Short mmCIF file of C-alpha atoms in Angstrom, two decimals:
data_model
loop_
_atom_site.label_atom_id
_atom_site.label_comp_id
_atom_site.label_asym_id
_atom_site.label_seq_id
_atom_site.Cartn_x
_atom_site.Cartn_y
_atom_site.Cartn_z
CA MET O 1 144.82 -104.99 -3.28
CA LYS O 2 147.13 -106.25 -5.99
CA LEU O 3 147.77 -109.99 -5.95
CA THR O 4 151.51 -109.39 -5.67
CA ILE O 5 150.97 -107.40 -2.47
CA PHE O 6 148.63 -110.08 -1.11
CA LEU O 7 151.22 -112.76 -1.70
CA TRP O 8 153.90 -110.65 -0.03
CA ILE O 9 151.67 -110.49 3.04
CA LEU O 10 151.15 -114.26 2.84
CA MET O 11 154.91 -114.81 2.74
CA CYS O 12 155.74 -112.45 5.57
CA THR O 13 152.95 -112.99 8.11
CA MET O 14 152.22 -116.71 8.17
CA PRO O 15 151.98 -117.51 11.89
CA TRP O 16 154.62 -119.09 14.04
CA ALA O 17 154.74 -119.32 17.79
CA THR O 18 157.24 -116.68 18.88
CA SER O 19 157.25 -117.99 22.44
CA GLN O 20 158.29 -121.37 21.05
CA PRO O 21 160.78 -120.65 18.26
CA ARG O 22 160.85 -124.34 17.32
CA GLN O 23 157.25 -124.32 16.23
CA PHE O 24 155.92 -123.04 12.93
CA LEU O 25 152.13 -123.07 12.67
CA GLY O 26 152.29 -122.42 8.93
CA ALA O 27 153.64 -125.95 8.45
CA THR O 28 150.53 -127.66 9.80
CA ARG O 29 148.42 -129.61 7.35
CA THR O 30 145.54 -127.12 7.39
CA GLN O 31 147.81 -124.11 6.87
CA ARG O 32 149.70 -125.79 4.04
CA MET O 33 146.46 -126.73 2.33
CA GLU O 34 145.26 -123.13 2.55
CA GLN O 35 148.56 -121.79 1.26
CA GLU O 36 148.48 -124.18 -1.68
CA ARG O 37 144.87 -123.23 -2.42
CA VAL O 38 145.73 -119.54 -2.52
CA LEU O 39 148.75 -120.11 -4.73
CA LYS O 40 146.98 -122.44 -7.16
CA ASP O 41 143.58 -120.75 -7.33
CA GLU O 42 144.50 -117.10 -6.89
CA ALA O 43 148.13 -116.64 -7.88
CA ILE O 44 148.14 -119.08 -10.78
CA ARG O 45 144.73 -119.98 -12.20
CA LYS O 46 142.88 -116.70 -11.64
CA THR O 47 145.80 -114.63 -12.90
CA LEU O 48 146.61 -116.72 -15.96
CA THR O 49 142.95 -116.90 -16.97
CA GLY O 50 142.92 -113.13 -17.37
CA ALA O 51 144.54 -110.89 -19.92
CA LEU O 52 148.23 -110.07 -19.95
CA THR O 53 148.62 -106.30 -19.88
CA SER O 54 151.17 -103.88 -18.53
CA ASP O 55 149.01 -103.61 -15.39
CA THR O 56 148.64 -107.36 -14.85
CA ALA O 57 152.20 -108.33 -15.85
CA PRO O 58 153.51 -108.17 -12.24
CA ASP O 59 150.79 -110.63 -11.20
CA TRP O 60 151.84 -112.93 -14.03
CA GLU O 61 155.38 -112.80 -12.69
CA THR O 62 154.04 -113.86 -9.29
CA ALA O 63 152.13 -116.69 -10.97
CA PHE O 64 155.32 -117.87 -12.67
CA TRP O 65 157.10 -117.90 -9.30
CA ALA O 66 154.26 -119.92 -7.73
CA MET O 67 154.39 -122.39 -10.62
CA GLU O 68 158.09 -122.93 -10.03
CA LEU O 69 157.64 -123.35 -6.28
CA MET O 70 154.86 -125.93 -6.65
CA GLN O 71 156.11 -127.45 -9.92
CA VAL O 72 152.84 -126.66 -11.72
CA LYS O 73 153.27 -127.58 -15.38
CA ASP O 74 149.91 -128.97 -16.45
CA SER O 75 148.23 -128.22 -19.78
CA PHE O 76 146.55 -125.08 -18.42
CA ALA O 77 149.85 -123.66 -17.17
CA PHE O 78 151.64 -124.62 -20.37
CA GLY O 79 148.95 -122.96 -22.49
CA ALA O 80 149.11 -119.74 -20.50
CA VAL O 81 152.91 -119.55 -20.76
CA LYS O 82 152.66 -120.26 -24.48
CA ARG O 83 150.06 -117.51 -24.89
CA ALA O 84 152.18 -115.04 -22.96
CA PHE O 85 154.95 -115.21 -25.52
CA SER O 86 152.71 -113.49 -28.08
CA ALA O 87 153.14 -110.31 -25.99
CA PHE O 88 156.72 -111.04 -24.90
CA TRP O 89 158.41 -108.23 -26.81
CA GLU O 90 155.99 -105.59 -25.52
CA GLN O 91 156.69 -106.44 -21.88
CA THR O 92 159.33 -105.14 -19.45
CA PRO O 93 162.72 -106.87 -19.04
CA SER O 94 161.50 -108.01 -15.62
CA PHE O 95 158.56 -109.87 -17.15
CA GLN O 96 160.69 -111.25 -19.96
CA ARG O 97 163.20 -112.63 -17.48
CA ALA O 98 160.43 -114.17 -15.34
CA TRP O 99 158.86 -115.78 -18.43
CA MET O 100 162.19 -117.28 -19.47
CA GLU O 101 162.85 -118.48 -15.93
CA VAL O 102 159.57 -120.39 -15.65
CA VAL O 103 160.15 -121.94 -19.08
CA PHE O 104 163.70 -122.95 -18.16
CA THR O 105 162.47 -124.41 -14.86
CA LEU O 106 159.38 -126.34 -15.93
CA PHE O 107 159.24 -126.80 -19.70
CA HIS O 108 162.60 -128.27 -20.62
CA SER O 109 162.13 -128.68 -24.36
CA GLN O 110 158.71 -127.33 -25.36
CA PHE O 111 159.81 -123.75 -26.11
CA GLU O 112 162.74 -124.30 -28.43
CA LYS O 113 161.42 -122.04 -31.21
CA GLU O 114 160.64 -119.22 -28.80
CA MET O 115 164.09 -119.39 -27.24
CA GLU O 116 165.71 -119.38 -30.67
CA GLU O 117 163.78 -116.20 -31.42
CA VAL O 118 165.05 -114.62 -28.20
CA THR O 119 168.68 -115.37 -29.13
CA ARG O 120 168.15 -113.65 -32.49
CA LYS O 121 166.31 -110.56 -31.27
CA THR O 122 167.37 -109.64 -27.75
CA LYS O 123 170.18 -107.25 -26.93
CA HIS O 124 169.88 -108.00 -23.21
CA PRO O 125 172.86 -110.13 -22.03
CA LYS O 126 170.90 -111.92 -19.30
CA LEU O 127 168.00 -112.88 -21.58
CA PHE O 128 170.42 -113.96 -24.29
CA ALA O 129 172.36 -116.15 -21.84
CA MET O 130 169.19 -117.80 -20.51
CA ALA O 131 167.99 -118.58 -24.02
CA VAL O 132 171.35 -120.01 -25.06
CA LEU O 133 171.53 -122.21 -21.97
CA TYR O 134 168.03 -123.53 -22.67
CA LEU O 135 168.93 -124.45 -26.24
CA VAL O 136 172.30 -125.98 -25.35
CA ARG O 137 170.63 -128.06 -22.65
CA ILE O 138 168.40 -129.54 -25.37
CA ASN O 139 171.27 -130.00 -27.82
CA PRO O 140 174.78 -129.75 -26.32
CA GLU O 141 176.31 -129.82 -29.81
CA LEU O 142 175.08 -126.24 -30.28
CA GLY O 143 177.56 -124.99 -27.68
CA GLN O 144 180.34 -124.18 -30.13
CA ASN O 145 177.91 -122.41 -32.45
CA TYR O 146 176.59 -120.19 -29.67
CA LEU O 147 180.11 -119.53 -28.45
CA THR O 148 180.82 -117.94 -31.83
CA ILE O 149 177.48 -116.11 -31.91
CA THR O 150 178.07 -114.66 -28.44
CA LYS O 151 181.49 -113.30 -29.38
CA ASN O 152 180.20 -111.83 -32.64
CA ARG O 153 177.02 -110.32 -31.18
CA PHE O 154 178.58 -108.83 -28.07
CA LYS O 155 182.03 -107.41 -28.80
CA ASP O 156 182.60 -106.70 -25.10
CA ALA O 157 181.41 -110.14 -23.94
CA THR O 158 184.43 -110.75 -21.71
CA GLU O 159 183.77 -107.44 -19.92
CA ASN O 160 180.15 -108.33 -19.15
CA PRO O 161 179.89 -110.49 -16.00
CA ILE O 162 177.06 -112.65 -17.32
CA LEU O 163 178.42 -113.13 -20.83
CA ASN O 164 181.91 -113.76 -19.50
CA MET O 165 180.60 -116.63 -17.38
CA LEU O 166 178.49 -117.87 -20.31
CA LEU O 167 181.66 -118.10 -22.42
CA TYR O 168 183.34 -120.07 -19.65
CA GLN O 169 180.36 -122.40 -19.46
CA LEU O 170 180.15 -122.95 -23.23
CA THR O 171 183.83 -123.91 -23.31
CA GLY O 172 183.43 -126.33 -20.39
CA ASN O 173 185.50 -124.22 -18.01
CA THR O 174 182.91 -124.25 -15.23
CA LYS O 175 183.03 -128.03 -14.81
CA PRO O 176 185.04 -129.53 -11.94
CA VAL O 177 188.64 -130.30 -12.76
CA SER O 178 190.52 -133.30 -11.45
CA THR O 179 191.91 -132.19 -8.09
CA SER O 180 194.56 -134.05 -6.13
CA GLU O 181 194.41 -134.70 -2.41
CA GLU O 182 197.30 -132.26 -2.03
CA GLU O 183 195.28 -129.45 -3.61
CA TRP O 184 192.26 -130.11 -1.39
CA VAL O 185 194.53 -129.98 1.65
CA LYS O 186 195.98 -126.68 0.41
CA LEU O 187 192.48 -125.24 0.18
CA LEU O 188 191.35 -126.49 3.58
CA SER O 189 194.52 -125.27 5.32
CA HIS O 190 194.74 -121.95 3.47
CA PRO O 191 194.47 -118.94 5.83
CA PHE O 192 192.30 -116.80 3.47
CA LEU O 193 192.51 -114.03 6.08
CA ALA O 194 194.31 -114.47 9.40
CA GLY O 195 192.03 -115.04 12.37
CA GLU O 196 188.93 -115.70 10.28
CA THR O 197 186.39 -118.48 10.77
CA ILE O 198 185.94 -120.17 7.40
CA ILE O 199 182.91 -122.21 6.36
CA PHE O 200 183.48 -124.69 3.53
CA SER O 201 180.58 -126.08 1.50
CA PHE O 202 181.49 -128.93 -0.85
CA GLN O 203 179.00 -129.52 -3.65
CA ARG O 204 178.54 -131.77 -6.67
CA HIS O 205 178.50 -130.23 -10.14
CA ASN O 206 174.98 -131.61 -10.48
CA ARG O 207 173.19 -129.64 -7.79
CA ASP O 208 170.35 -132.17 -7.65
CA PHE O 209 172.54 -133.84 -5.03
CA PRO O 210 173.06 -132.19 -1.62
CA GLY O 211 176.53 -131.06 -0.62
CA ARG O 212 178.22 -130.98 2.76
CA THR O 213 179.26 -128.00 4.89
CA PHE O 214 182.07 -127.81 7.48
CA ILE O 215 183.26 -125.04 9.84
CA ARG O 216 186.93 -124.18 10.42
CA LYS O 217 187.66 -122.13 13.51
CA ALA O 218 190.11 -119.23 13.70
CA ASP O 219 192.82 -121.49 15.16
CA GLY O 220 192.66 -123.75 12.10
CA SER O 221 190.86 -126.66 13.76
CA PHE O 222 187.53 -127.86 12.43
CA VAL O 223 184.39 -127.91 14.56
CA ARG O 224 183.52 -131.23 16.16
CA ASP O 225 180.40 -132.41 17.93
CA SER O 226 180.01 -133.56 21.54
CA LEU O 227 181.39 -136.98 20.59
CA GLU O 228 184.47 -135.37 19.01
CA SER O 229 183.33 -136.41 15.54
CA LEU O 230 183.87 -133.97 12.69
CA PHE O 231 180.78 -131.75 12.48
CA SER O 232 179.06 -131.15 9.17
CA ILE O 233 175.57 -130.79 7.76
CA PRO O 234 174.03 -131.47 4.35
CA HIS O 235 173.35 -128.33 2.33
CA LEU O 236 171.29 -128.14 -0.86
CA ALA O 237 172.85 -125.42 -3.02
CA ARG O 238 170.33 -125.91 -5.82
CA ALA O 239 167.82 -123.30 -6.91
CA VAL O 240 164.39 -124.43 -8.01
CA THR O 241 165.33 -123.04 -11.43
CA ASN O 242 168.63 -124.97 -11.65
CA LEU O 243 170.04 -122.00 -13.54
CA PRO O 244 173.79 -121.40 -13.12
CA GLY O 245 174.90 -119.33 -10.16
CA TYR O 246 175.81 -116.20 -12.11
CA LEU O 247 172.16 -115.64 -13.11
CA THR O 248 169.28 -114.26 -11.05
CA ASN O 249 167.63 -116.99 -8.95
CA GLY O 250 170.27 -119.49 -10.05
CA ASN O 251 172.11 -122.08 -7.96
CA SER O 252 174.38 -120.93 -5.14
CA PRO O 253 177.47 -119.65 -6.98
CA GLN O 254 180.88 -121.22 -6.54
CA GLY O 255 183.52 -119.10 -4.91
CA ILE O 256 184.07 -116.99 -1.82
CA LEU O 257 181.22 -115.18 -0.10
CA ARG O 258 181.32 -113.19 3.13
CA TRP O 259 179.25 -114.25 6.12
CA GLU O 260 178.49 -111.62 8.73
CA GLY O 261 176.33 -112.07 11.79
CA ILE O 262 173.36 -114.34 12.43
CA SER O 263 169.85 -113.14 11.80
CA HIS O 264 166.13 -113.95 11.60
CA THR O 265 163.62 -113.53 8.82
CA GLU O 266 159.83 -113.40 8.77
CA ASN O 267 159.66 -115.06 5.36
CA SER O 268 157.24 -117.94 5.85
CA PHE O 269 159.03 -120.16 3.33
CA ILE O 270 162.24 -119.98 5.39
CA GLY O 271 160.69 -120.17 8.84
CA PRO O 272 161.73 -119.18 12.37
CA SER O 273 165.14 -120.88 12.59
CA GLU O 274 168.03 -118.43 12.62
CA VAL O 275 169.68 -117.73 9.27
CA LEU O 276 173.21 -116.94 8.17
CA PRO O 277 173.30 -113.99 5.74
CA LEU O 278 175.95 -114.31 3.04
CA TYR O 279 177.31 -111.53 0.85
CA LEU O 280 178.79 -111.63 -2.63
CA PRO O 281 181.55 -109.33 -3.85
CA PHE O 282 180.00 -105.96 -4.84
CA GLU O 283 176.97 -106.60 -2.61
CA ILE O 284 178.63 -104.86 0.34
CA ALA O 285 181.43 -102.34 0.69
CA GLU O 286 184.88 -103.64 -0.18
CA ASN O 287 186.17 -103.08 3.36
CA ARG O 288 183.35 -105.28 4.70
CA PHE O 289 183.97 -108.07 2.21
CA LEU O 290 187.74 -107.84 2.56
CA PRO O 291 188.45 -106.15 5.93
CA ILE O 292 192.12 -105.47 5.15
CA ARG O 293 191.04 -103.08 2.37
CA PRO O 294 190.23 -99.42 3.15
CA ASP O 295 187.82 -98.86 0.24
CA THR O 296 184.23 -98.21 1.38
CA THR O 297 182.71 -98.42 -2.12
CA GLN O 298 180.95 -101.53 -3.41
CA SER O 299 183.77 -102.62 -5.67
CA LEU O 300 186.45 -105.30 -5.67
CA ALA O 301 189.19 -105.93 -8.20
CA LEU O 302 189.33 -109.46 -9.58
CA HIS O 303 193.00 -109.81 -8.61
CA ASP O 304 192.11 -108.92 -4.99
CA TYR O 305 189.38 -111.57 -5.00
CA LEU O 306 191.75 -114.16 -6.48
CA SER O 307 194.44 -113.26 -3.95
CA LEU O 308 192.25 -114.80 -1.26
CA TRP O 309 192.72 -118.24 -2.84
CA PRO O 310 195.75 -120.55 -2.71
CA ALA O 311 198.04 -119.67 -5.63
CA SER O 312 197.47 -123.03 -7.33
CA TRP O 313 193.70 -122.45 -7.38
CA ARG O 314 193.65 -119.01 -8.96
CA ASN O 315 193.54 -120.15 -12.59
CA ARG O 316 190.22 -121.97 -12.19
CA PRO O 317 187.39 -120.00 -13.87
CA ALA O 318 184.73 -121.83 -11.85
CA ILE O 319 185.83 -120.25 -8.56
CA THR O 320 185.20 -116.78 -9.98
CA GLU O 321 181.46 -117.45 -10.34
CA ALA O 322 180.65 -115.70 -7.05
CA TYR O 323 182.73 -112.70 -8.13
CA TRP O 324 180.94 -112.33 -11.47
CA ALA O 325 177.55 -113.08 -9.91
CA GLY O 326 178.07 -110.20 -7.50
CA LYS O 327 179.22 -107.91 -10.28
CA ALA O 328 176.10 -108.89 -12.26
CA GLY O 329 173.93 -107.79 -9.35
CA ARG O 330 172.98 -110.97 -7.50
CA PHE O 331 172.26 -110.51 -3.81
CA GLU O 332 170.69 -112.06 -0.69
CA ILE O 333 172.15 -115.55 -0.83
CA TRP O 334 171.71 -116.99 2.65
CA ALA O 335 172.23 -120.27 4.46
CA HIS O 336 168.85 -121.02 6.01
CA GLY O 337 166.33 -123.65 7.03
CA THR O 338 163.07 -124.34 5.26
CA THR O 339 159.34 -124.66 5.76
CA ILE O 340 158.56 -125.40 2.10
CA ASN O 341 156.45 -128.50 1.59
CA PRO O 342 158.86 -131.24 0.40
CA GLU O 343 155.95 -132.99 -1.32
CA PHE O 344 156.29 -130.45 -4.15
CA TYR O 345 159.43 -132.41 -5.15
CA PRO O 346 158.66 -136.10 -4.48
CA ASN O 347 160.65 -137.78 -7.25
CA THR O 348 163.82 -135.72 -7.15
CA PRO O 349 167.31 -136.80 -6.02
CA PHE O 350 167.25 -134.12 -3.32
CA TYR O 351 163.92 -135.13 -1.70
CA PRO O 352 163.00 -134.42 1.12
CA ASN O 353 165.28 -131.37 0.85
CA THR O 354 163.69 -128.33 -0.77
CA PRO O 355 165.34 -125.97 -3.26
CA SER O 356 165.36 -122.19 -2.94
CA LEU O 357 166.02 -119.26 -5.25
CA GLY O 358 169.78 -119.49 -4.85
CA CYS O 359 170.36 -119.92 -1.13
CA LEU O 360 171.83 -122.93 0.65
CA THR O 361 169.01 -124.74 2.39
CA ALA O 362 169.34 -127.06 5.38
CA SER O 363 166.71 -129.72 5.90
CA GLU O 364 163.98 -129.13 8.48
CA ARG O 365 160.88 -131.20 9.19
CA TRP O 366 157.79 -129.82 10.92
CA SER O 367 154.85 -131.70 12.41
CA LEU O 368 151.80 -131.61 10.17
CA GLU O 369 149.61 -131.74 13.27
CA THR O 370 151.22 -129.24 15.65
CA GLY O 371 153.80 -127.38 13.56
CA LYS O 372 156.51 -128.33 16.04
CA LEU O 373 160.01 -128.87 14.74
CA GLU O 374 160.79 -132.58 14.45
CA GLN O 375 164.22 -132.43 12.80
CA SER O 376 166.61 -129.65 11.83
CA ASP O 377 170.07 -129.42 10.33
CA GLN O 378 169.95 -125.62 10.45
CA ILE O 379 169.74 -125.23 14.22
CA PRO O 380 172.85 -127.30 15.09
CA PHE O 381 174.74 -125.54 12.28
CA ILE O 382 173.96 -122.13 13.79
CA GLN O 383 174.65 -123.39 17.32
CA GLN O 384 178.07 -124.70 16.36
CA LEU O 385 178.90 -121.47 14.54
CA LYS O 386 177.92 -119.44 17.62
CA LYS O 387 180.22 -121.56 19.79
CA THR O 388 183.22 -120.43 17.76
CA GLY O 389 182.62 -116.87 18.98
CA ALA O 390 183.20 -115.53 15.48
CA LYS O 391 181.12 -112.63 14.16
CA ALA O 392 182.17 -112.83 10.50
CA GLY O 393 184.28 -114.78 8.06
CA PHE O 394 184.30 -116.33 4.62
CA PHE O 395 181.94 -118.92 3.17
CA VAL O 396 183.65 -120.98 0.45
CA ILE O 397 181.54 -122.96 -2.02
CA VAL O 398 183.39 -125.42 -4.26
CA GLU O 399 182.27 -128.27 -6.48
CA VAL O 400 184.15 -131.49 -5.75
CA ASP O 401 183.30 -133.50 -8.87
CA ASP O 402 180.40 -134.62 -11.05
CA GLN O 403 179.41 -137.83 -9.24
CA LEU O 404 175.65 -138.40 -9.12
CA LYS O 405 175.28 -138.82 -5.38
CA PRO O 406 175.22 -136.60 -2.27
CA VAL O 407 178.51 -135.46 -0.80
CA ASP O 408 179.25 -137.55 2.29
CA ASP O 409 181.37 -136.34 5.19
CA LYS O 410 183.56 -139.41 4.61
CA ASP O 411 184.47 -137.89 1.22
CA ILE O 412 186.00 -134.87 2.97
CA LYS O 413 187.15 -136.23 6.34
CA LYS O 414 190.62 -137.34 5.27
CA TRP O 415 191.36 -133.97 3.64
CA VAL O 416 190.26 -132.18 6.82
CA GLN O 417 192.50 -134.31 9.01
CA LEU O 418 195.49 -133.70 6.74
CA ALA O 419 194.73 -129.97 6.64
CA GLU O 420 194.59 -129.75 10.44
CA HIS O 421 197.90 -131.58 10.66
CA HIS O 422 199.41 -129.18 8.12
CA ILE O 423 198.17 -126.13 10.06
CA LYS O 424 199.61 -127.43 13.36
CA ARG O 425 203.09 -127.93 11.91
#
């Protein structure tokens, strides 16, 4: 059995008690130790000790994923990744992307020469963008140089969803702009689509810091808890890669996504708590993303996407990230809980939250002894959404600013109150 298949089985069949949906046996100490042993010994060390061939390349991709998950970046892992580059140009685009992702995630400056080589040789927009972002992260002064190189190398750069967003990023147009209270109230009171339940997730530009998510009901009022306090939960919209949202496995992209129904998954890293599937433009038929449209194809004109926003927001490139991410082929961005061991990320600003591969994750804590759920932000979020009676709506992700701290509900509360007052008038 191929290692990749074995790991798929591990992910999908880790045990939880179905009769007690708030218990996940895979989170017990013994189960976590076994999972970590398999990932370290089998997925990583055994694979990376062997040769890299066309047959073993998929297992190397799995090893890279496991390294990211567990933050494995010791000398053995570094040496294996370094060795893999000698066969980089003979491998598939899938392997090349996975190699660049693990380098971007774990080795922030050690592969500068290799990434420079990629920018010179590759004709693949995604690989080129990843290499440029790696180099500009090391030396921001290179941004203008790579802006010119991108335009010269790819004559149709503005027509390519990934390169178009790269150009925006290199010119600073994806950073938060100063936004007045009036503009925030416009956003929070905007109808988007009449009768829709809208979920707003406010994030920092630096996704190391958790954001905050609120629910607006179809009547324009925001969900409140049993004490009549404004309801919200923290949401980590950071991918383990910390790549931008328009790239595969990057952060949750800014913009408008469609939510539709509530579901379950058997993925053992997400766990048994119900999940909220989200859909990007192009991921589903146009008439599902934008119900007032008759088109059943998976397409959406940019002007139709922008028409959903308040007029004064439509000239902000950052809010088109979800649009271009969908056009580039991103998919399966959910709002879900987590069973990932937070001890993989002990010294991070988001601890004990755990990052994903692009989803919005809500904190959950499971007993190491029994696997019983001790704390969850996901469950009350889903419960409150169910109470609205809505079956679908929009999920709006926006970055508030670049402060280096979590978004607090106090940051948003005044805007919400003013928006509700505006809607009632």
